[in-house]
Coordinates of C-alpha atoms in Angstrom, one line a residue:
X803 CA 0.4 0.0 0.0
X804 CA 1.2 3.9 -0.6
X805 CA 1.0 4.3 3.6
X806 CA 4.5 2.1 3.5
X807 CA 6.3 4.3 1.3
X808 CA 5.8 7.4 3.2
X809 CA 9.3 8.5 4.2
X810 CA 8.8 12.4 5.7
X811 CA 5.7 13.4 8.3
X812 CA 3.5 16.9 8.3
X813 CA 4.7 19.5 10.0
X814 CA 8.7 18.2 9.0
X815 CA 10.6 19.8 6.6
X816 CA 11.2 16.6 4.3
X817 CA 7.3 16.0 4.9
X818 CA 6.9 19.8 3.5
X819 CA 8.7 19.5 0.3
X820 CA 7.3 15.7 -0.3
X821 CA 4.1 16.7 0.1
X822 CA 5.1 19.9 -2.2
X823 CA 6.5 17.4 -4.5
X824 CA 3.1 15.4 -4.8
X825 CA 1.0 18.1 -4.8
X826 CA 3.0 20.1 -7.9
X827 CA 2.8 23.4 -6.6
X828 CA 5.4 25.6 -5.1
X829 CA 3.5 28.5 -3.9
X830 CA 0.1 28.3 -1.5
X831 CA -1.9 28.5 -4.1
X832 CA -0.8 25.0 -5.8
X833 CA -0.9 23.9 -8.7
X834 CA 2.0 25.7 -10.8
X835 CA 5.8 27.7 -11.1
X836 CA 4.7 30.7 -12.8
X837 CA 1.4 32.1 -14.3
X838 CA -0.8 29.3 -16.6
X839 CA 1.4 26.8 -15.5
X840 CA 0.1 23.3 -14.2
X841 CA 3.1 20.7 -13.3
X842 CA 1.2 16.9 -12.1
X843 CA 2.4 14.4 -10.1
X844 CA 5.4 13.3 -11.4
X845 CA 6.6 16.4 -13.8
X846 CA 10.6 16.2 -13.0
X847 CA 10.4 19.6 -14.0
X848 CA 8.1 20.5 -11.3
X849 CA 8.9 18.3 -8.6
X850 CA 12.9 19.4 -8.9
X851 CA 12.2 23.3 -9.5
X852 CA 9.9 23.2 -6.0
X853 CA 12.1 20.9 -3.9
X854 CA 14.3 23.3 -4.3
X855 CA 11.7 26.3 -3.4
X856 CA 10.2 24.8 -0.9
X857 CA 14.0 23.9 1.1
X858 CA 14.7 27.5 0.3
X859 CA 11.9 28.5 1.8
X860 CA 12.0 26.7 4.8
X861 CA 15.4 27.5 6.1
X862 CA 15.1 31.0 5.6
X863 CA 11.4 31.6 7.4
X864 CA 10.4 29.1 10.4
X865 CA 7.6 31.0 9.9
X866 CA 7.0 29.7 6.8
X867 CA 7.4 25.9 7.2
X868 CA 4.1 26.6 9.2
X869 CA 2.2 29.1 6.4
X870 CA 3.2 26.8 3.9
X871 CA 2.3 22.9 6.1
X872 CA -1.0 24.5 7.2
X873 CA -2.0 26.0 3.5
X874 CA -0.5 22.6 1.8
X875 CA -2.4 20.4 4.5
X876 CA -6.3 22.9 3.3
X877 CA -4.4 21.9 0.0
X878 CA -5.3 18.3 0.0
X879 CA -8.4 17.6 2.7
X880 CA -9.5 20.4 0.0
X881 CA -9.2 17.1 -2.8
X882 CA -10.3 14.6 0.0
X883 CA -13.7 16.8 0.8
X884 CA -14.2 17.7 -3.2
X885 CA -13.4 13.5 -4.1
X886 CA -16.8 12.9 -0.9
X887 CA -19.5 16.1 -2.1
X888 CA -18.9 14.3 -5.6
X889 CA -20.5 10.8 -4.5
X890 CA -17.1 8.6 -4.4
X891 CA -17.7 6.9 -0.9
X892 CA -15.4 6.2 2.4
X893 CA -13.2 3.5 1.7
X894 CA -12.4 5.2 -2.0
X895 CA -11.1 8.1 -0.1
X896 CA -9.3 6.3 2.2
X897 CA -7.5 5.3 -0.5
X898 CA -6.9 9.0 -1.4
X899 CA -5.1 9.9 1.9
X900 CA -3.3 7.5 1.7
X901 CA -2.5 8.4 -1.7
X902 CA -2.0 12.0 -0.9
X903 CA 0.2 11.2 1.9
X904 CA 2.7 8.6 -0.6
X905 CA 6.1 8.8 -1.7
X906 CA 7.1 10.7 -5.3
X907 CA 8.8 7.1 -5.7
X908 CA 5.9 5.1 -5.5
X909 CA 3.1 7.7 -7.4
X910 CA 5.5 7.5 -10.5
X911 CA 5.7 3.6 -10.3
X912 CA 2.1 3.7 -10.0
X913 CA 1.2 6.7 -11.9
X914 CA 3.3 4.1 -15.0
X915 CA 1.9 0.6 -14.3
X916 CA -1.7 3.2 -14.2
X917 CA -0.9 4.3 -18.2
X918 CA 0.6 1.9 -19.3
X919 CA -2.5 -0.6 -19.2
X920 CA -5.0 2.7 -20.1
X921 CA -3.0 3.0 -22.9
X922 CA -3.2 -0.2 -23.9
X923 CA -6.4 -0.9 -24.5
X924 CA -7.6 2.6 -24.3
X925 CA -5.7 4.0 -27.8
X926 CA -5.5 1.7 -29.9
X927 CA -8.9 0.9 -30.1
X928 CA -9.9 4.5 -31.2
X929 CA -6.9 5.0 -33.6
X930 CA -8.3 1.9 -35.7
X931 CA -11.8 3.4 -35.1
X932 CA -10.9 6.9 -36.4
X933 CA -8.6 6.0 -39.2
X934 CA -11.5 3.8 -40.3
X935 CA -14.3 7.0 -39.9
X936 CA -12.3 9.4 -41.6
X937 CA -11.1 6.5 -44.4
X938 CA -15.1 6.2 -44.6
X939 CA -15.5 10.1 -44.5
X940 CA -13.3 10.7 -47.1
X941 CA -12.8 7.5 -49.4
X942 CA -14.9 10.2 -52.1
X943 CA -11.8 11.5 -53.0
X944 CA -9.9 8.7 -53.8
X945 CA -13.0 7.4 -55.7
X946 CA -13.3 10.6 -57.5
X947 CA -10.5 9.9 -59.1
X948 CA -11.6 6.5 -60.8
X949 CA -15.2 6.5 -63.1
X950 CA -17.3 7.9 -59.9
X951 CA -18.2 10.8 -61.7
X952 CA -18.7 9.2 -65.0
X953 CA -20.4 6.0 -63.4
X954 CA -23.3 8.4 -61.5
X955 CA -23.2 11.2 -64.8
X956 CA -21.6 14.1 -62.0
X957 CA -20.9 17.1 -63.6
X958 CA -20.1 20.7 -62.0
X959 CA -20.0 20.8 -58.3
X960 CA -22.0 17.6 -57.9
X961 CA -18.3 16.8 -56.1
X962 CA -18.5 19.4 -53.3
X963 CA -21.9 18.7 -52.9
X964 CA -21.2 14.8 -52.1
X965 CA -18.7 16.2 -50.2
X966 CA -20.3 18.5 -47.9
X967 CA -23.5 16.8 -47.6
X968 CA -22.4 14.6 -45.2
X969 CA -21.2 16.8 -42.5
X970 CA -24.8 18.3 -42.6
X971 CA -26.0 14.8 -40.9
X972 CA -22.9 15.6 -38.9
X973 CA -23.8 18.6 -37.3
X974 CA -27.7 17.6 -36.5
X975 CA -26.3 14.8 -34.3
X976 CA -23.7 15.8 -32.7
X977 CA -24.8 17.3 -28.9
X978 CA -27.2 14.5 -28.9
X979 CA -25.2 11.6 -29.2
X980 CA -22.7 12.9 -27.3
X981 CA -25.2 13.6 -24.8
X982 CA -26.7 10.5 -24.1
X983 CA -22.8 9.3 -24.5
X984 CA -22.9 11.0 -20.3
X985 CA -26.0 8.0 -20.2
X986 CA -24.8 5.0 -21.9
X987 CA -21.8 3.0 -21.7
X988 CA -19.3 4.3 -24.4
X989 CA -17.9 1.5 -25.5
X990 CA -21.6 0.1 -26.7
X991 CA -22.2 3.7 -27.4
X992 CA -19.5 4.3 -29.6
X993 CA -19.0 1.0 -31.4
X994 CA -23.0 0.6 -32.1
X995 CA -22.7 3.5 -33.7
X996 CA -19.2 2.9 -35.6
X997 CA -21.2 0.0 -37.1
X998 CA -23.4 1.7 -38.0
X999 CA -21.8 3.7 -40.3
X1000 CA -19.4 1.2 -42.1
X1001 CA -23.0 -1.0 -43.2
X1002 CA -23.5 2.1 -44.8
X1003 CA -20.2 3.0 -46.0
X1004 CA -20.9 -0.1 -47.8
X1005 CA -23.6 0.8 -48.8
X1006 CA -22.9 3.5 -51.6
X1007 CA -21.2 0.1 -53.6
X1008 CA -24.5 0.5 -54.8
X1009 CA -25.6 3.4 -55.5
X1010 CA -27.0 3.9 -59.5
X1011 CA -27.7 7.7 -59.4
X1012 CA -26.8 11.2 -57.6
X1013 CA -29.3 11.5 -55.1
X1014 CA -28.5 7.6 -54.4
X1015 CA -25.1 9.5 -53.4
X1016 CA -25.8 12.3 -51.6
X1017 CA -28.6 10.6 -49.5
X1018 CA -26.1 7.8 -48.1
X1019 CA -23.6 10.5 -47.4
X1020 CA -26.0 12.4 -45.5
X1021 CA -26.8 9.8 -42.9
X1022 CA -23.2 9.2 -43.2
X1023 CA -22.4 11.9 -41.6
X1024 CA -25.5 11.3 -39.1
X1025 CA -24.0 8.1 -38.0
X1026 CA -20.9 9.3 -37.7
X1027 CA -21.6 12.3 -35.8
X1028 CA -20.8 10.3 -31.5
X1029 CA -18.2 9.4 -32.8
X1030 CA -14.9 12.0 -32.6
X1031 CA -17.0 14.0 -30.1
X1032 CA -17.2 10.6 -28.4
X1033 CA -14.1 9.6 -28.5
X1034 CA -12.5 13.0 -27.0
X1035 CA -14.3 13.1 -24.0
X1036 CA -13.3 9.3 -23.0
X1037 CA -10.2 10.1 -23.1
X1038 CA -10.5 13.3 -21.0
X1039 CA -12.6 11.0 -18.5
X1040 CA -9.1 9.1 -17.7
X1041 CA -6.0 11.7 -18.8
X1042 CA -4.5 14.7 -17.0
X1043 CA -5.0 17.9 -18.8
X1044 CA -1.0 17.1 -19.3
X1045 CA -1.2 13.9 -20.7
X1046 CA -4.1 14.5 -22.9
X1047 CA -2.4 16.2 -26.0
X1048 CA -0.2 13.3 -26.5
X1049 CA -2.9 10.9 -26.4
X1050 CA -4.8 12.9 -28.7
X1051 CA -2.0 13.7 -31.0
X1052 CA -2.0 9.5 -30.8
X1053 CA -5.0 9.2 -31.3
X1054 CA -5.9 11.6 -34.3
X1055 CA -2.8 9.9 -35.8
X1056 CA -5.8 7.9 -37.2
X1057 CA -6.5 11.0 -39.6
X1058 CA -3.1 11.1 -41.0
X1059 CA -2.5 7.1 -41.2
X1060 CA -6.4 7.3 -42.4
X1061 CA -4.8 9.8 -45.2
X1062 CA -2.1 7.4 -45.9
X1063 CA -3.4 4.5 -46.4
X1064 CA -6.1 5.5 -48.1
X1065 CA -4.2 6.3 -50.8
X1066 CA -2.0 3.3 -50.8
X1067 CA -4.7 1.3 -50.7
X1068 CA -7.0 3.8 -53.1
X1069 CA -4.3 2.9 -55.6
X1070 CA -4.1 -0.9 -55.3
X1071 CA -8.0 -1.2 -55.8
X1072 CA -8.6 1.2 -58.8
X1073 CA -5.7 0.1 -60.2
X1074 CA -6.5 -3.9 -59.8
X1075 CA -10.0 -4.3 -59.4
X1076 CA -11.1 -2.1 -61.9
X1077 CA -13.9 -4.5 -63.3
X1078 CA -13.2 -7.5 -61.8
X1079 CA -16.2 -9.1 -61.0
X1080 CA -18.1 -7.0 -63.7
X1081 CA -17.4 -4.3 -60.7
X1082 CA -15.7 -0.5 -61.2
X1083 CA -13.2 0.3 -59.2
X1084 CA -14.9 2.8 -57.0
X1085 CA -17.1 0.2 -55.8
X1086 CA -14.8 -1.9 -54.6
X1087 CA -12.9 0.5 -52.5
X1088 CA -16.3 1.3 -50.7
X1089 CA -17.3 -2.7 -50.0
X1090 CA -13.7 -3.4 -48.9
X1091 CA -13.4 -0.4 -46.4
X1092 CA -16.9 -0.5 -45.6
X1093 CA -17.1 -4.8 -44.3
X1094 CA -13.6 -4.1 -42.4
X1095 CA -15.5 -1.1 -40.4
X1096 CA -17.9 -3.4 -39.7
X1097 CA -15.7 -5.9 -37.9
X1098 CA -14.0 -3.4 -36.4
X1099 CA -17.1 -2.3 -34.4
X1100 CA -18.3 -5.3 -33.4
X1101 CA -14.8 -5.9 -31.7
X1102 CA -14.2 -2.4 -30.3
X1103 CA -17.4 -3.5 -28.1
X1104 CA -15.6 -5.7 -26.4
X1105 CA -12.2 -3.9 -26.0
X1106 CA -13.2 -0.1 -25.4
X1107 CA -13.2 1.0 -21.3
X1108 CA -15.7 2.7 -19.7
X1109 CA -15.5 4.6 -16.9
X1110 CA -12.6 4.4 -14.7
X1111 CA -14.7 3.7 -11.7
X1112 CA -16.5 0.5 -13.6
X1113 CA -13.3 -1.1 -15.2
X1114 CA -13.4 -4.9 -15.0
X1115 CA -8.9 -4.6 -16.1
X1116 CA -8.5 -2.6 -13.3
X1117 CA -7.2 -3.5 -9.2
X1118 CA -9.6 -1.4 -6.6
X1119 CA -6.4 0.4 -6.0
X1120 CA -5.8 0.9 -9.2
X1121 CA -9.7 2.1 -9.9
X1122 CA -9.0 4.5 -7.2
X1123 CA -5.8 5.9 -7.8
X1124 CA -7.5 6.5 -11.7
X1125 CA -10.4 8.9 -10.1
X1126 CA -7.6 9.9 -7.7
X1127 CA -5.6 11.4 -10.5
X1128 CA -8.5 13.4 -11.7
X1129 CA -9.5 14.7 -8.7
X1130 CA -6.4 16.2 -7.9
X1131 CA -5.5 17.4 -11.7
X1132 CA -9.1 19.3 -12.0
X1133 CA -10.0 19.6 -8.1
X1134 CA -13.3 17.3 -8.8
X1135 CA -14.1 14.1 -9.8
X1136 CA -15.9 12.5 -13.1
X1137 CA -18.9 11.9 -11.9
X1138 CA -22.0 11.6 -14.4
X1139 CA -25.0 11.7 -12.2
X1140 CA -22.9 15.4 -11.1
X1141 CA -25.7 17.5 -12.9
X1142 CA -28.4 16.1 -15.0
X1143 CA -27.8 17.2 -18.8
X1144 CA -30.2 20.0 -19.0
X1145 CA -27.4 21.4 -16.5
X1146 CA -24.8 21.1 -18.4
X1147 CA -26.2 21.9 -21.4
X1148 CA -27.3 25.4 -19.4
X1149 CA -24.0 26.0 -17.8
X1150 CA -22.2 25.5 -20.7
X1151 CA -24.2 28.3 -22.8
X1152 CA -23.5 30.2 -20.3
X1153 CA -19.7 30.6 -19.9
X1154 CA -17.8 32.7 -22.8
X1155 CA -14.8 31.3 -22.8
X1156 CA -17.1 28.5 -25.5
X1157 CA -17.9 30.7 -27.3
X1158 CA -14.3 31.8 -28.3
X1159 CA -12.6 27.8 -28.7
X1160 CA -16.1 27.0 -30.7
X1161 CA -14.6 29.9 -33.0
X1162 CA -11.4 28.4 -32.9
X1163 CA -12.5 25.3 -33.9
X1164 CA -14.3 26.6 -36.5
X1165 CA -11.6 28.6 -37.8
X1166 CA -9.2 25.3 -37.3
X1167 CA -10.9 23.6 -39.3
X1168 CA -12.1 25.9 -42.1
X1169 CA -8.5 25.6 -42.8
X1170 CA -8.2 22.2 -43.5
X1171 CA -10.7 22.0 -45.9
X1172 CA -8.1 21.2 -48.4
X1173 CA -7.4 17.6 -47.6
X1174 CA -11.4 16.7 -49.2
X1175 CA -9.2 17.7 -52.3
X1176 CA -5.9 16.5 -51.8
X1177 CA -5.5 14.1 -54.3
X1178 CA -6.9 16.5 -56.9
X1179 CA -4.5 19.6 -56.1
X1180 CA -1.6 17.1 -56.4
X1181 CA -2.6 16.1 -59.8
X1182 CA -1.9 19.3 -61.3
X1183 CA 1.8 18.2 -60.5
X1184 CA 1.0 16.5 -63.7
X1185 CA 1.1 12.8 -62.2
X1186 CA -1.9 10.0 -62.9
X1187 CA -4.1 8.9 -61.0
X1188 CA -2.5 5.5 -59.5
X1189 CA 0.5 7.9 -58.8
X1190 CA -1.2 10.9 -57.3
X1191 CA -2.6 8.9 -54.5
X1192 CA 0.9 7.3 -54.2
X1193 CA 2.1 10.8 -53.6
X1194 CA -0.1 11.3 -50.6
X1195 CA 1.5 8.5 -48.2
X1196 CA 5.2 10.9 -47.7
X1197 CA 3.2 14.0 -46.6
X1198 CA 0.4 12.0 -44.5
X1199 CA 3.8 10.5 -42.8
X1200 CA 5.4 13.2 -42.1
X1201 CA 2.7 15.6 -41.2
X1202 CA 1.8 12.5 -38.2
X1203 CA 5.7 12.4 -36.4
X1204 CA 5.2 15.5 -36.8
X1205 CA 2.5 16.1 -34.9
X1206 CA 3.4 13.2 -31.7
X1207 CA 6.6 15.9 -31.8
X1208 CA 4.9 18.1 -31.1
X1209 CA 2.3 17.7 -28.5
X1210 CA 4.8 16.2 -26.6
X1211 CA 6.6 18.8 -26.6
X1212 CA 2.6 21.1 -25.6
X1213 CA 1.7 18.9 -23.0
X1214 CA 6.0 19.2 -22.3
X1215 CA 5.7 22.5 -21.6
X1216 CA 2.5 23.4 -20.1
X1217 CA 1.6 25.0 -23.4
X1218 CA -1.3 25.8 -26.2
X1219 CA -1.1 28.8 -28.0
X1220 CA 2.6 29.3 -28.6
X1221 CA 2.4 25.8 -30.1
X1222 CA -0.7 26.6 -32.5
X1223 CA 0.4 30.2 -33.4
X1224 CA 3.6 28.6 -34.5
X1225 CA 1.7 26.0 -36.9
X1226 CA -0.7 27.4 -38.4
X1227 CA 2.5 29.9 -40.1
X1228 CA 3.6 26.4 -41.6
X1229 CA 0.2 26.5 -43.2
X1230 CA 0.2 30.4 -43.8
X1231 CA 3.5 29.8 -45.9
X1232 CA 2.4 26.5 -48.4
X1233 CA -0.8 28.4 -48.7
X1234 CA 0.7 31.0 -50.2
X1235 CA 3.8 28.8 -51.5
X1236 CA 1.4 27.4 -53.6
X1237 CA -0.2 30.0 -55.5
X1238 CA 3.0 31.8 -56.1
X1239 CA 5.0 28.4 -57.6
X1240 CA 4.0 26.7 -60.9
X1241 CA 7.6 24.9 -60.7
X1242 CA 6.8 20.8 -60.0
X1243 CA 9.3 20.9 -56.9
X1244 CA 8.2 24.1 -55.6
X1245 CA 5.0 22.9 -55.0
X1246 CA 5.3 19.6 -53.6
X1247 CA 7.0 21.5 -50.8
X1248 CA 4.3 23.5 -50.4
X1249 CA 1.8 20.6 -50.5
X1250 CA 3.9 19.6 -47.2
X1251 CA 3.6 22.3 -45.7
X1252 CA 0.3 22.5 -45.4
X1253 CA -1.7 19.6 -43.3
X1254 CA 1.7 20.0 -41.4
X1255 CA 1.0 23.3 -40.3
X1256 CA -2.8 22.8 -40.2
X1257 CA -3.5 19.2 -38.5
X1258 CA -1.0 19.8 -35.0
X1259 CA -2.4 22.9 -34.3
X1260 CA -5.5 21.0 -34.5
X1261 CA -4.6 18.7 -32.0
X1262 CA -3.8 21.1 -29.9
X1263 CA -6.4 23.0 -30.1
X1264 CA -8.7 19.6 -28.7
X1265 CA -6.6 19.3 -26.5
X1266 CA -6.7 22.6 -24.7
X1267 CA -10.8 22.8 -25.3
X1268 CA -11.0 19.2 -23.1
X1269 CA -8.5 20.7 -20.2
X1270 CA -10.5 23.5 -20.2
X1271 CA -13.9 23.1 -19.1
X1272 CA -12.5 20.3 -16.7
X1273 CA -15.9 18.7 -15.3
X1274 CA -18.4 18.0 -14.1
X1275 CA -18.9 15.5 -17.1
X1276 CA -21.9 16.3 -18.7
X1277 CA -20.6 20.2 -19.2
X1278 CA -17.3 18.9 -21.0
X1279 CA -19.1 16.6 -23.3
X1280 CA -21.6 19.7 -23.6
X1281 CA -19.0 21.7 -24.2
X1282 CA -16.8 19.1 -26.4
X1283 CA -20.4 18.2 -28.5
X1284 CA -20.3 22.2 -29.3
X1285 CA -17.4 23.2 -30.6
X1286 CA -17.5 20.3 -32.6
X1287 CA -20.5 20.8 -34.1
X1288 CA -20.5 23.9 -35.7
X1289 CA -16.5 23.6 -35.9
X1290 CA -17.9 21.2 -38.6
X1291 CA -20.0 23.8 -40.1
X1292 CA -17.1 25.0 -41.6
X1293 CA -16.6 21.3 -44.1
X1294 CA -20.1 22.1 -45.4
X1295 CA -19.8 26.2 -46.3
X1296 CA -15.7 24.9 -46.7
X1297 CA -15.7 23.7 -50.0
X1298 CA -18.2 26.5 -51.8
X1299 CA -16.3 29.4 -50.1
X1300 CA -14.9 30.2 -53.4
X1301 CA -18.7 29.8 -55.0
X1302 CA -19.5 33.3 -52.4
X1303 CA -16.7 35.2 -53.9
X1304 CA -17.0 34.2 -57.9
X1305 CA -19.7 31.5 -58.3
X1306 CA -17.1 28.6 -58.7
X1307 CA -16.4 25.8 -55.4
X1308 CA -13.6 26.5 -53.7
X1309 CA -10.9 23.6 -55.8
X1310 CA -12.4 23.5 -58.8
X1311 CA -10.4 21.2 -61.1
X1312 CA -11.3 23.6 -63.5
X1313 CA -8.8 26.3 -60.7
X1314 CA -6.1 24.0 -61.3
X1315 CA -3.5 24.6 -61.2
X1316 CA -3.4 27.2 -59.1
X1317 CA -6.5 27.6 -57.7
X1318 CA -5.5 31.2 -56.1
X1319 CA -8.5 31.8 -54.7
X1320 CA -9.3 28.8 -52.4
X1321 CA -5.4 29.1 -51.4
X1322 CA -5.6 32.8 -50.7
X1323 CA -8.5 32.3 -48.2
X1324 CA -7.2 29.7 -46.3
X1325 CA -4.3 31.8 -45.6
X1326 CA -6.3 34.5 -44.8
X1327 CA -8.0 31.5 -42.1
X1328 CA -4.8 30.7 -40.9
X1329 CA -4.3 33.5 -39.6
X1330 CA -7.1 34.3 -37.8
X1331 CA -7.3 30.9 -35.8
X1332 CA -3.4 32.6 -34.5
X1333 CA -5.1 35.8 -33.9
X1334 CA -8.1 34.2 -31.8
X1335 CA -5.4 31.0 -30.0
X1336 CA -3.2 34.7 -28.4
X1337 CA -7.0 36.0 -27.6
X1338 CA -8.0 32.6 -25.6
X1339 CA -4.4 32.6 -24.4
X1340 CA -5.3 36.2 -22.5
X1341 CA -8.5 35.3 -22.0
X1342 CA -7.4 32.0 -20.0
X1343 CA -4.3 34.1 -18.3
X1344 CA -6.6 36.8 -17.0
X1345 CA -8.8 34.1 -15.6
X1346 CA -5.4 32.9 -13.2
X1347 CA -4.7 36.1 -12.2
X1348 CA -8.3 35.8 -11.3
X1349 CA -8.0 32.6 -8.9
X1350 CA -4.8 33.5 -7.9
X1351 CA -6.6 36.4 -6.6
X1352 CA -9.7 34.5 -4.7
X1353 CA -6.8 32.2 -3.4
X1354 CA -5.2 35.1 -1.6
X1355 CA -8.3 36.8 -0.1
X1356 CA -9.5 33.2 1.6
X1357 CA -6.1 32.3 2.5
X1358 CA -5.6 36.2 3.8
X1359 CA -9.4 35.9 6.0
X1360 CA -9.0 32.8 7.1
X1361 CA -10.9 30.2 5.4
X1362 CA -10.0 27.9 2.8
X1363 CA -10.8 27.9 -0.7
X1364 CA -13.4 25.7 -1.5
X1365 CA -13.5 22.8 -3.7
X1366 CA -14.5 23.1 -7.2
X1367 CA -18.9 21.1 -7.0
X1368 CA -20.1 21.4 -10.1
X1369 CA -17.3 23.4 -12.3
X1370 CA -19.8 25.8 -12.2
X1371 CA -17.6 28.9 -13.2
X1372 CA -14.3 29.7 -13.2
X1373 CA -14.3 31.4 -9.4
X1374 CA -16.1 27.5 -9.0
X1375 CA -12.5 26.2 -9.4
X1376 CA -10.8 24.1 -7.0
X1377 CA -7.8 25.4 -5.4
X1378 CA -4.9 25.6 -7.4
X1379 CA -6.3 24.5 -10.3
X1380 CA -5.1 27.0 -13.3
X1381 CA -6.1 27.1 -16.8
X1382 CA -3.0 25.8 -19.0
X1383 CA -1.8 28.6 -21.3

């Protein structure tokens, strides 16, 4: 048990330094080393700096030892009180006390053991599901290089309509499906939705007319809607804020892998199965990808975990520790019954930050609409259909590796906004170059830059949103769903943004090879993403100052900061909580 490793008594200099290292705080307010920074348990930078600062304080002033000791005890009790108010039973609260008093070495070992189990059970299945989600959504771009348009009699902007109609259904189902997720087992909910979209994706192969394809695409979006925000929500119920960015990068790698693998699969199918058994190549593409999705959906129901409190492959101690980590990180445990669905939606709608982050997510998704035409843009380099699909592979492979690197540094240095601004400027450069040059080598280099900046930036934005609305569970679910719902309207009009200007769709084939309007509009949108990231940083920085002032006032007034009960606003955040900037 954790108490067997305790190496310092409460009140002793060694004990105070130990408690500070465990709590991730060198100040009475707790939870950070400098404004906007929050170091979780086990963070080496946090432990080292905090232990040095605490030892110095203790040596300089005996009175400081008493003050720090009292406030650290108050903070520990605030965590326990937050757990008790969320209905956690006394047996687990007893374990919480032992976790709070345990040594840093014990926490390091326990956290690694727990995360190894969670990562192994959760991430591979989520990545596979997202890869298939994106393949089934985006395979229309590969099918277009076959005989899709000819067979279905598609002309003009028909392809744009078939692409964008998916997101109409996608948006309509966003909020209700993910509020339902808080009342249904996530494994069952996500698995069933995946099976449905797999069947619809396969059914696209049977379409004989363009209207039939449009109907299939609409309901495909309807069925796919719960998955992406549901997966982000599920991960945020397991990982602390510092851990979430890297896990979202691994999860979102399914996007890059899908683009790379989709190019390979599309090249193989269109190159080898066209006309096999009298079936067109693009029909085989829908049949193969949809069948894989249905099989994977059945497996996911039995593989995916639900919530820490109800996961059978964890021991009782590990389940309690998983919940304690979330309480320690956000001041409140995930409880589905902490608020009703109606209360959760109202809490979300009353939070002004939701609208800022929703606009940020919307602009970021708009900056990525080029990917639905990526093979078409690449084809302007002068290569054939199969070669074009193969050329997409290195672009998305590099994007995948870059995503892992930048999201790791984002979590390591507790930063979101600076990473987003730097990344999105890479995408700006790519858009400018691709419309300014007709040199094949230069344009191919520029096409690397488009996803290399926009995609990792979006991953960090997702982690920022999930970490900025930590509790209660229903509010977080509503915020993620609303952001994703409004954000994805970009995919409806993004393909037509040029239509609003000069009556031509964005990235129409007739506009090649420069696609001047589409590239210029995307570059301007990327600049908007950068500006919104800076505004969000300033807003959260101001919130952090208010939280610090509240804790200072309550401490000087002789009252310990109240733990969060429902997380209704910034002032209700738990003692020591700070937003990551």
